[in-house]
Short mmCIF file of C-alpha atoms and ligand atoms in Angstrom, two decimals:
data_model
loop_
_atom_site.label_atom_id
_atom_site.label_comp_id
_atom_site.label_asym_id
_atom_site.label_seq_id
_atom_site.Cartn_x
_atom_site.Cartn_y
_atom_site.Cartn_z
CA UNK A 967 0.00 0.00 0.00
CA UNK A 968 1.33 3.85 -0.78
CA UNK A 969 2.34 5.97 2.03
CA UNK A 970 0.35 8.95 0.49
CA UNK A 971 -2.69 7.20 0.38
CA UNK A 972 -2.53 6.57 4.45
CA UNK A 973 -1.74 9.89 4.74
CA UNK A 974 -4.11 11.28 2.50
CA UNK A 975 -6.56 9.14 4.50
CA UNK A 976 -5.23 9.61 7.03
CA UNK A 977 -8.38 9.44 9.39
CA UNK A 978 -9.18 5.92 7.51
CA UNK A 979 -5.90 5.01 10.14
CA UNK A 980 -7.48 2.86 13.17
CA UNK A 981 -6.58 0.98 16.20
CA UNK A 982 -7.38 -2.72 16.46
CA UNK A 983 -6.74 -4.62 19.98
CA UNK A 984 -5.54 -8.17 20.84
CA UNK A 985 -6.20 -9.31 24.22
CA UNK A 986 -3.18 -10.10 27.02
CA UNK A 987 -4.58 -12.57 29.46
CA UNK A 988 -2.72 -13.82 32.61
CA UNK A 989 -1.85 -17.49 34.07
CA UNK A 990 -3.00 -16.53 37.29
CA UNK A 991 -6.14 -15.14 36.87
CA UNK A 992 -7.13 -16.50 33.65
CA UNK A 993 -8.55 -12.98 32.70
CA UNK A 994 -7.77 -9.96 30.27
CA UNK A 995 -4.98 -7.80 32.07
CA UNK A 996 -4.57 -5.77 28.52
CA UNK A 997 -4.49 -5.08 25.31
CA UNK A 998 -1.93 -4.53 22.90
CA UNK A 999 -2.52 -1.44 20.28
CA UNK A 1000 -2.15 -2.25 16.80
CA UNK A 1001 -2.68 -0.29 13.57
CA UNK A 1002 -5.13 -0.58 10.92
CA UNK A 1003 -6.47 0.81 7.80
CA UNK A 1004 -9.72 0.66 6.52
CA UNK A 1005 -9.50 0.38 2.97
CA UNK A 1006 -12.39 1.87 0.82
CA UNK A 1007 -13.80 -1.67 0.11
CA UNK A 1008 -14.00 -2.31 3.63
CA UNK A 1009 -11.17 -4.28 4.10
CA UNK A 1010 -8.82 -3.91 6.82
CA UNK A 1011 -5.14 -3.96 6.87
CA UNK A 1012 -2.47 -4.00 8.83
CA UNK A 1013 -0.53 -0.70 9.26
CA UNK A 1014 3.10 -2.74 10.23
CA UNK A 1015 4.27 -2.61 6.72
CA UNK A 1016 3.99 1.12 6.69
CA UNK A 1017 5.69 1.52 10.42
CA UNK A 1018 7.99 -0.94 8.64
CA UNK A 1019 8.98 0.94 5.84
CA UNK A 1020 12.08 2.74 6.47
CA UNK A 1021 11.21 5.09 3.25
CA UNK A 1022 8.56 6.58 4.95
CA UNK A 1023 9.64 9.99 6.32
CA UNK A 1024 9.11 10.08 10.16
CA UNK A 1025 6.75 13.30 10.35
CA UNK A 1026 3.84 11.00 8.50
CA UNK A 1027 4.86 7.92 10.54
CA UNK A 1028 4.43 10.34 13.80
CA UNK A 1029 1.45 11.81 12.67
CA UNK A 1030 -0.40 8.47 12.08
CA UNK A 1031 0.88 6.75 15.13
CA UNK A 1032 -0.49 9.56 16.91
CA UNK A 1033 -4.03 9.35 15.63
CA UNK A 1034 -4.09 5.53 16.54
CA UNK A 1035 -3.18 6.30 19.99
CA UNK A 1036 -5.40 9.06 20.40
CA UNK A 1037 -8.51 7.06 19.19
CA UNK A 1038 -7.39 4.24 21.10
CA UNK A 1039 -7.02 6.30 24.08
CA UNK A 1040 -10.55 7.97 24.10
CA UNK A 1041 -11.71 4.15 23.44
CA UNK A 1042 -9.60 2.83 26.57
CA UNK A 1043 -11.05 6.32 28.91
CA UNK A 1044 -15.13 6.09 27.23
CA UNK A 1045 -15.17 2.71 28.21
CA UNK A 1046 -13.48 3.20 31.29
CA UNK A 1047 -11.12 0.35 30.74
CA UNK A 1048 -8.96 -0.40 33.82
CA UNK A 1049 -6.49 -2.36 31.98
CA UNK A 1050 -2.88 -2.18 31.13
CA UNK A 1051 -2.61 -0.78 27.45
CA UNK A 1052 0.21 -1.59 25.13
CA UNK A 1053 1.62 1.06 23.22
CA UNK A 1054 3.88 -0.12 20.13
CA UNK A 1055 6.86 2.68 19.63
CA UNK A 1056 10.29 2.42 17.41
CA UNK A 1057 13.05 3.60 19.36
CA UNK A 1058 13.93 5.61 16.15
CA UNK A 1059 10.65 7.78 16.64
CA UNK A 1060 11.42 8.04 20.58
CA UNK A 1061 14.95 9.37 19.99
CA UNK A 1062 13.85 12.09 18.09
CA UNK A 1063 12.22 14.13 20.48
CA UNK A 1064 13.47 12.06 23.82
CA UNK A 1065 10.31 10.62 24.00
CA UNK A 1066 8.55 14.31 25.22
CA UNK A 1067 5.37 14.34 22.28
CA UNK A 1068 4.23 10.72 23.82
CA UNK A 1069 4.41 12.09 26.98
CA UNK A 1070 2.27 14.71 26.46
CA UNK A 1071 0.10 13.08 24.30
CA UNK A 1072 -0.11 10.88 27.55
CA UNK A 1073 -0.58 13.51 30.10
CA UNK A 1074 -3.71 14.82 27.96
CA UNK A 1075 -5.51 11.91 29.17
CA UNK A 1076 -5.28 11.76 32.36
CA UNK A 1077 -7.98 13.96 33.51
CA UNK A 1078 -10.26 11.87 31.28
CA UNK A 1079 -9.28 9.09 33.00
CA UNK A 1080 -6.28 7.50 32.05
CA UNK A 1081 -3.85 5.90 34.53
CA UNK A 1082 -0.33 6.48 33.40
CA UNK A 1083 0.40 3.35 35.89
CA UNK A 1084 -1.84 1.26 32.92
CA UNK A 1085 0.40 2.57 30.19
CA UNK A 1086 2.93 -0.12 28.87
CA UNK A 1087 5.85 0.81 26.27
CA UNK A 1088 6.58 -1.05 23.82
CA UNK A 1089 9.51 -1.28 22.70
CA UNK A 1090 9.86 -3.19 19.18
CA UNK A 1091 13.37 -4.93 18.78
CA UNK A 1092 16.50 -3.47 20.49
CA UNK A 1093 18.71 -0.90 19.10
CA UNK A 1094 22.29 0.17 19.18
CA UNK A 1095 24.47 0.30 21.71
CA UNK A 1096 24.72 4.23 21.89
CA UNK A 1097 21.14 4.29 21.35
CA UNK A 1098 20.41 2.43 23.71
CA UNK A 1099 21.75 4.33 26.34
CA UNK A 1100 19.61 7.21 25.53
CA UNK A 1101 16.40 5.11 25.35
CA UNK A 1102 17.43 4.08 29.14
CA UNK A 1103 17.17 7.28 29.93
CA UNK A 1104 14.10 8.49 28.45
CA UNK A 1105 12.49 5.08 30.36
CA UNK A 1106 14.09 5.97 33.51
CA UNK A 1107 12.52 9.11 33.14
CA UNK A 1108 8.67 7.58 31.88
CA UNK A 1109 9.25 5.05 35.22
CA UNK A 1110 9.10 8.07 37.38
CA UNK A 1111 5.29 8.60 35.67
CA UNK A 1112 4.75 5.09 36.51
CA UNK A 1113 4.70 4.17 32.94
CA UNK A 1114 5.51 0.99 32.06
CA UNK A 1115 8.43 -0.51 29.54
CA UNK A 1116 8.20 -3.57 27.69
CA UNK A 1117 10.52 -5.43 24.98
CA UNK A 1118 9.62 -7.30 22.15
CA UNK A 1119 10.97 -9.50 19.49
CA UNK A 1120 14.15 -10.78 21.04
CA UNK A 1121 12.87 -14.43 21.12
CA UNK A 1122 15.86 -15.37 18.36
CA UNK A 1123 18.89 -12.99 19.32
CA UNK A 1124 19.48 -14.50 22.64
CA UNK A 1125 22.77 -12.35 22.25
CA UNK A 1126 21.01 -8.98 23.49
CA UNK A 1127 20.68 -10.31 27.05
CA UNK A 1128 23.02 -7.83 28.26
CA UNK A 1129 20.77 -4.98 26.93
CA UNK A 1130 17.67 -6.05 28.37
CA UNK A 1131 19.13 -6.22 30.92
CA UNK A 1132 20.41 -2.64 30.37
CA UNK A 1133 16.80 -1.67 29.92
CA UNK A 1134 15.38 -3.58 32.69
CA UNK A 1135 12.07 -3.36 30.99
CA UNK A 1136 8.96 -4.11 33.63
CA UNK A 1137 7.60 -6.90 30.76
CA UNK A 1138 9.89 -9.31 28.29
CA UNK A 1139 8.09 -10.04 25.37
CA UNK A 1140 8.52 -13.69 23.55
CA UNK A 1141 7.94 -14.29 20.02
CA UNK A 1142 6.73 -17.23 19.68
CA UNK A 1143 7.05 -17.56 16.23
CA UNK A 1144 10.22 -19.57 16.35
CA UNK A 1145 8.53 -22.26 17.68
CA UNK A 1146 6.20 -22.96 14.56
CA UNK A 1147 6.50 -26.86 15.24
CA UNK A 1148 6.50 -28.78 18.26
CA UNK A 1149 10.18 -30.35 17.26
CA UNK A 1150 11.60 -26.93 17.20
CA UNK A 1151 11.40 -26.71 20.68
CA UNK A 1152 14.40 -28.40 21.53
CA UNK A 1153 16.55 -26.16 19.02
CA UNK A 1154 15.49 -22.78 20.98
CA UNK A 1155 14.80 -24.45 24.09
CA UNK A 1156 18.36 -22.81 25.47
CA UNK A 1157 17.62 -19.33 24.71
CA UNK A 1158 14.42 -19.18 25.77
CA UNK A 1159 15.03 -20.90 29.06
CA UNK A 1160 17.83 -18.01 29.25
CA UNK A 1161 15.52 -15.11 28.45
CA UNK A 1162 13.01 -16.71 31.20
CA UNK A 1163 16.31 -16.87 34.08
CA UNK A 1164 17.09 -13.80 32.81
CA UNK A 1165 13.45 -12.21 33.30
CA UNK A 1166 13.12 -13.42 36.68
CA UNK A 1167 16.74 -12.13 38.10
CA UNK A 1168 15.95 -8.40 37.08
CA UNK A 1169 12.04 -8.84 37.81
CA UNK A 1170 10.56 -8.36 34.78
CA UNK A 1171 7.06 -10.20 33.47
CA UNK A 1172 7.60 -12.63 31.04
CA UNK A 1173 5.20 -12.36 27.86
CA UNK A 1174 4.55 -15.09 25.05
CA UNK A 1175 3.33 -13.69 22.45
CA UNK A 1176 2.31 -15.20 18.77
CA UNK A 1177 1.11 -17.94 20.11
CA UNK A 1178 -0.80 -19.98 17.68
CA UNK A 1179 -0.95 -23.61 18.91
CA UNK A 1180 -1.76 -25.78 22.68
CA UNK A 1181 1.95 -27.04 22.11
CA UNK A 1182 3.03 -23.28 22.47
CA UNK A 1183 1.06 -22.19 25.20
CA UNK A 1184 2.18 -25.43 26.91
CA UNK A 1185 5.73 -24.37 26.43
CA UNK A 1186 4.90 -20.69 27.54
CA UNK A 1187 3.89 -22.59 31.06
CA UNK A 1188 6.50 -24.46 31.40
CA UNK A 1189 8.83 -21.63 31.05
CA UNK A 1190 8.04 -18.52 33.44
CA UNK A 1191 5.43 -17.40 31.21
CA UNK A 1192 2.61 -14.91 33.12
CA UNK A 1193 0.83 -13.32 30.34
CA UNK A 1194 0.09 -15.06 26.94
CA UNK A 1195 -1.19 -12.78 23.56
CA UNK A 1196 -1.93 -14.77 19.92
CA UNK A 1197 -4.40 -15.55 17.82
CA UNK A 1198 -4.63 -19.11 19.65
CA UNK A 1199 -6.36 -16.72 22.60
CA UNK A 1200 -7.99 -14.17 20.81
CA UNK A 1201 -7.49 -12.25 17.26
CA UNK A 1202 -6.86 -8.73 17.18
CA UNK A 1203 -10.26 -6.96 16.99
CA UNK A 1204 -12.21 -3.49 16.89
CA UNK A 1205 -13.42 -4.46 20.82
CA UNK A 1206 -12.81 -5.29 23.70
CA UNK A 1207 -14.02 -9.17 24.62
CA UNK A 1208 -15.58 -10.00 28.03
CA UNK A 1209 -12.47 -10.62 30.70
CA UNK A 1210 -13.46 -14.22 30.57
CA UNK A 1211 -13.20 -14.58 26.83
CA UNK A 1212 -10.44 -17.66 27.33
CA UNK A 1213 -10.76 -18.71 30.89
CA UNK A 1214 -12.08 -22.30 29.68
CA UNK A 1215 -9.53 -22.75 27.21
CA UNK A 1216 -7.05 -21.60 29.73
CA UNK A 1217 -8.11 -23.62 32.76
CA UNK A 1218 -8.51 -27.08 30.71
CA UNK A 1219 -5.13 -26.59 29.23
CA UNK A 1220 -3.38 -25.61 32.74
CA UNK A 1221 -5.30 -28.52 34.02
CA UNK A 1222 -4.21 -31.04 31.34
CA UNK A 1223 -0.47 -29.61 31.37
CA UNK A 1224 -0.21 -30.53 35.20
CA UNK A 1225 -1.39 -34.07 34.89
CA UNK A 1226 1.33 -34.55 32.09
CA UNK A 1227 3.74 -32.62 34.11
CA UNK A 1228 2.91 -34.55 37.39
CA UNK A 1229 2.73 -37.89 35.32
CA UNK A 1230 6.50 -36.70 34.49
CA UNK A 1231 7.22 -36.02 37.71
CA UNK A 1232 6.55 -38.89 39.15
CA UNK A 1233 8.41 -41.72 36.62
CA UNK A 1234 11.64 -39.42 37.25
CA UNK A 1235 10.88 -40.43 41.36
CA UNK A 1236 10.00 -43.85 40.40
CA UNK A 1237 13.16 -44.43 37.97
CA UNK A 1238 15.42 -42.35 40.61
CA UNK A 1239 13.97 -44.73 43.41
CA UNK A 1240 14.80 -48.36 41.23
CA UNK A 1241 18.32 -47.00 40.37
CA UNK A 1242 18.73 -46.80 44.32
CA UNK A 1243 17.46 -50.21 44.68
CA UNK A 1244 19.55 -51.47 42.20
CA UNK A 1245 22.93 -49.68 42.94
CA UNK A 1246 22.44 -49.68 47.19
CA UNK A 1247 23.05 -53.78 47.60
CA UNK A 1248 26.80 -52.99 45.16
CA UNK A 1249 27.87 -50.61 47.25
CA UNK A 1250 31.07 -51.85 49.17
CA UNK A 1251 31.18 -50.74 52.81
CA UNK A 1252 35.02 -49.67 51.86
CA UNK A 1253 36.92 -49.14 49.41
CA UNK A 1254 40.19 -48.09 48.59
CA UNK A 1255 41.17 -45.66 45.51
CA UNK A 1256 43.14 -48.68 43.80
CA UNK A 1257 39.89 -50.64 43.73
CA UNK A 1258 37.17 -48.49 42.75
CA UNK A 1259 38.35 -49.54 38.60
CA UNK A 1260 37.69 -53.14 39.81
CA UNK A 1261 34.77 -52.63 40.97
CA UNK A 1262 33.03 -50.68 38.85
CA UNK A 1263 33.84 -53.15 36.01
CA UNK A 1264 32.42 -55.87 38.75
CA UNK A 1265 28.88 -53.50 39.10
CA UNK A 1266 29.22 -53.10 35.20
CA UNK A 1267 27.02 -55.94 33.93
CA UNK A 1268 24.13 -54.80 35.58
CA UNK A 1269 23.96 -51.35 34.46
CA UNK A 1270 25.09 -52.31 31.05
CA UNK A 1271 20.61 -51.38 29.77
CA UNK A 1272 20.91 -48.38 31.00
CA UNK A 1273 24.21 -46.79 31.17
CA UNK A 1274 27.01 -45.72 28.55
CA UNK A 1275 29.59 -44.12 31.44
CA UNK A 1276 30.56 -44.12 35.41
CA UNK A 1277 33.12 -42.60 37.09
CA UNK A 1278 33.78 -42.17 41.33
CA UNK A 1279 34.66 -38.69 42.52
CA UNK A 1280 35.86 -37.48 45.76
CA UNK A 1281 33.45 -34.71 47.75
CA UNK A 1282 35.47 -32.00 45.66
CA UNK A 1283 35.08 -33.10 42.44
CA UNK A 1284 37.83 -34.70 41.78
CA UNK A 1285 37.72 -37.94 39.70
CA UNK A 1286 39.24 -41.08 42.04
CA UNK A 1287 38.08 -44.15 39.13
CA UNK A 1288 38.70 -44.10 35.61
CA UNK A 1289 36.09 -43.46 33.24
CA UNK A 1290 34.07 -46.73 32.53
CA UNK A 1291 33.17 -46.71 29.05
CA UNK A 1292 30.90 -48.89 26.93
CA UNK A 1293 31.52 -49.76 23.19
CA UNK A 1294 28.96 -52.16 22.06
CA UNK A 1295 28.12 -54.60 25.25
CA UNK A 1296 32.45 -53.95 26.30
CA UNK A 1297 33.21 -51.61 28.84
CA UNK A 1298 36.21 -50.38 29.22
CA UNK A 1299 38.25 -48.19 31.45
CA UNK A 1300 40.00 -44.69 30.26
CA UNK A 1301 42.38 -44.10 33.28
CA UNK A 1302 43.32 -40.30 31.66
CA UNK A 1303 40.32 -39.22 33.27
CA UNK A 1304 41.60 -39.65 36.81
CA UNK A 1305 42.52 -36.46 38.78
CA UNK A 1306 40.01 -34.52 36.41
CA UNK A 1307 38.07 -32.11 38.49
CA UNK A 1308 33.92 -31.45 37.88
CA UNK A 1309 33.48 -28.82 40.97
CA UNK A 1310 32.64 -26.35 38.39
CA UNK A 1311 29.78 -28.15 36.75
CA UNK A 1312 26.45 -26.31 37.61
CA UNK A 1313 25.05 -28.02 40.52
CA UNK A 1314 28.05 -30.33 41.32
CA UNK A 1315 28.59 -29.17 44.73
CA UNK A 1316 25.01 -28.44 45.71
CA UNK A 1317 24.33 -32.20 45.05
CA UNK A 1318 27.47 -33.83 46.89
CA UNK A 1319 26.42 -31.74 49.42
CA UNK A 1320 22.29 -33.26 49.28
CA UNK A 1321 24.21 -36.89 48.75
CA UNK A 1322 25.98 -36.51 51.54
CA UNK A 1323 22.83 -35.51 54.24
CA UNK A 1324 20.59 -37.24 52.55
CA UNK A 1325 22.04 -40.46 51.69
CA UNK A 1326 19.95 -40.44 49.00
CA UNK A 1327 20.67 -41.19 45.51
CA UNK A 1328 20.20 -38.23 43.16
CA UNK A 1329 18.59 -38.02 39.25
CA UNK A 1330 20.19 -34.64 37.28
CA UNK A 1331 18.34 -32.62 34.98
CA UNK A 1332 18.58 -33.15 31.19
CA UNK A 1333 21.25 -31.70 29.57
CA UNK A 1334 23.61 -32.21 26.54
CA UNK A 1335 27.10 -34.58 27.13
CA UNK A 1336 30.29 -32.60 26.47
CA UNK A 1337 31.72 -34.94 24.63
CA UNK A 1338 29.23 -37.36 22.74
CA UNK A 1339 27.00 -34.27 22.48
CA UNK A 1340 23.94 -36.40 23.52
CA UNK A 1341 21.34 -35.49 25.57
CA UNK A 1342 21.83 -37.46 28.87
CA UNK A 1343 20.65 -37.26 32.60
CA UNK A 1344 22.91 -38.56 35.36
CA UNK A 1345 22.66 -40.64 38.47
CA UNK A 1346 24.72 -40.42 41.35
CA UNK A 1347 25.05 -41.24 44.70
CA UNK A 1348 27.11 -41.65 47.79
CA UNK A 1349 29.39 -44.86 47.98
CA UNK A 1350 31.21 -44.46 51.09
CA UNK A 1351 32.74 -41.18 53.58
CA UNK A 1352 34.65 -38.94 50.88
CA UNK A 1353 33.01 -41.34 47.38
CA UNK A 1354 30.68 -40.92 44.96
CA UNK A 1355 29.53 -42.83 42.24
CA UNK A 1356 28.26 -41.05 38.83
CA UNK A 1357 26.70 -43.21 36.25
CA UNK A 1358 25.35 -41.55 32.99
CA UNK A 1359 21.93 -42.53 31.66
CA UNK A 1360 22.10 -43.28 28.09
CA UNK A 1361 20.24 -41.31 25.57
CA UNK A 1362 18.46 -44.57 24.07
CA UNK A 1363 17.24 -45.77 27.30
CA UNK A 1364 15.56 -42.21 28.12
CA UNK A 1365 14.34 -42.46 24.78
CA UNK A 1366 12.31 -45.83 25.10
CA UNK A 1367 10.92 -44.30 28.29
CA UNK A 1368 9.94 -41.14 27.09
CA UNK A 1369 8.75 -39.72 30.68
CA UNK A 1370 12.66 -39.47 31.67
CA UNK A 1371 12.96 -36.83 28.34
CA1 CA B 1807 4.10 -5.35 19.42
#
């Protein structure tokens, strides 16, 4: 579509709104603001190509953006809508006047009404480094209204955690979009588990958004998500809905995600527990450093279904055995690994530590093998004062019992 005929249209421009519901509540907490055009036929289109088009000079980008938030304002204060309201901005348009028109543009509406504690930023991709700075300080200087920053479309450069950060935006927004099929998930699973760590250390609310499918909502759950926004939910429309409008859908789906996650939950206890019944009757009541390589080969054969690797370590990480190695149905021991230390692995300590109180045998997370690159969980557990056994669960085994993925 031509730029001159929006803006010799210009009052054709119009604001559409998606809903933002929240996990906890089930219910509407917002709506995002999005452009639209009313085309003579009675179509309507989407205004992101023209906020997308870097030709277009910025006085007619301004000028429509402000007559979409100005009708969607007297909407939000006629209707006397309580909710948060999402505000798209470029940091381009922000920079060029620090961010003072919006203000003001803001300010006129708050004796009709409008809570400046309701308004959220948005902030669409991140910019440069330099610019960046600035934009920090035109949102430290919005916070002080109350106003509220969020950051979008970041979902695929998990390299711009350091500027979020920078930012520390009030709501992370997650395209969901990378996640088109349920075998992707694995592939991003990394970055978006960072961007939901990351979310929760500097406070911020994390948002899925895009979300098109069960599998994605699912994954939004699973990982920190609070407020969800797609067309699975609701499409963007000329109205608001009622604050119900997805409760059901919501509440089944929570309801059928926590069976399956509780179903998980509990073959990880039941595998961790027969791994302890199996191991407990091998341990030795003492053992000396020159034997554990004996041993282990001895304890070998009955592991051999589910295991690929075990090693002893001392309570500091360092390794005491060899590493026991099977190739085919032959194990074999690689004495280079002796002395190795694994102290720095995440949770190494905090688990020798539980193994040592508890006397309890211990299941680890998922997580990818340095060296055969698999994806592989580990048991270990105490052997005697000062040892402790590590046995690595092989990928094929946590395959055929697909609750221990
Ligand atoms: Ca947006």
């Amino acid at each position: 579509m031509d730029p001159l005929d929006v803006m010799a249209n210009i009052e054709r421009a119009t604001p559409y709104y998606q809903a933002i519901f929240s996990a906890d509540a089930q219910e509407v907490i917002g709506y995002e603001v999005l452009g639209r055009f009313q085309m003579e036929n009675g179509d309507v289109i989407s205004l992101g190509p023209f906020f997308r088009d870097k030709t277009v000079p910025s006085e007619y980008l301004l000028e429509v953006d402000k007559i979409i938030i100005q009708k969607a304002l007297n909407y939000f204060t006629e209707q006397n809508c309580m909710l948060k309201v999402f505000i798209n901005q470029s940091a381009d348009l922000l920079l060029e006047d620090q961010g003072e028109s919006l203000l003001e543009l803001l300010l006129t509406y708050v004796p009709k009404g409008l809570r400046l504690d309701n308004i959220v930023i948005e902030l669409d991709g991140l910019s440069s480094k330099e610019e960046n700075e600035h934009l920090h300080h035109i949102f430290s200087y919005y916070k002080t209204y109350g106003i509220q920053i969020s950051v979008a479309n970041i979902g695929d450069a998990g390299g711009n955690m350091d500027k979020i950060g920078r930012l520390s935006p009030n709501i992370i927004k997650v395209n969901l979009e990378i996640l088109r099929q349920s075998y992707e998930v694995a592939a991003h699973q990394d970055i978006l588990h960072s961007l939901a760590v990351l979310s929760r250390k500097i406070g911020a609310t994390l948002l899925y958004e895009r979300m098109e499918a069960s599998f994605q909502l699912q994954y939004a759950w699973r990982n920190g998500g609070r407020y969800y926004q797609g067309y699975y939910l609701h499409k963007p429309s000329p109205v608001f809905i009622e604050n119900d409008f997805a409760k059901k859908v919501l509440k089944e789906k929570f309801q059928q995600f926590i069976r399956y996650e509780k179903r998980k939950l509990q073959a990880l206890h039941q595998f961790t527990a027969r791994l302890q019944n199996l191991i407990q009757p091998l341990l030795p009541k003492k053992i000396e450093m020159e034997e554990l390589d004996e041993w282990l080969l001895s304890i070998a054969e009955k592991i051999s279904e589910i295991s690929f690797r075990m090693y002893v370590c001392d309570e500091n990480g360092f390794q005491l055995s060899s590493n026991m190695v099977k190739d085919e149905d032959c194990w074999t021991a690689i004495e280079s690994s002796i002395g190795k230390n694994w102290s720095w692995r995440p949770y190494f300590l905090e688990h020798v530590m539980k193994m040592s109180m508890e006397r309890k045998g211990i299941l680890s997370d998922i997580y990818s093998d340095i060296d055969t690159g698999e994806t592989v969980r580990t048991y270990s557990c105490l052997i005697t004062e000062g040892k402790f056994l590590y046995i690595d669960i092989a990928y094929n085994y946590l395959y055929e019992n697909q609750d221990l993925l």
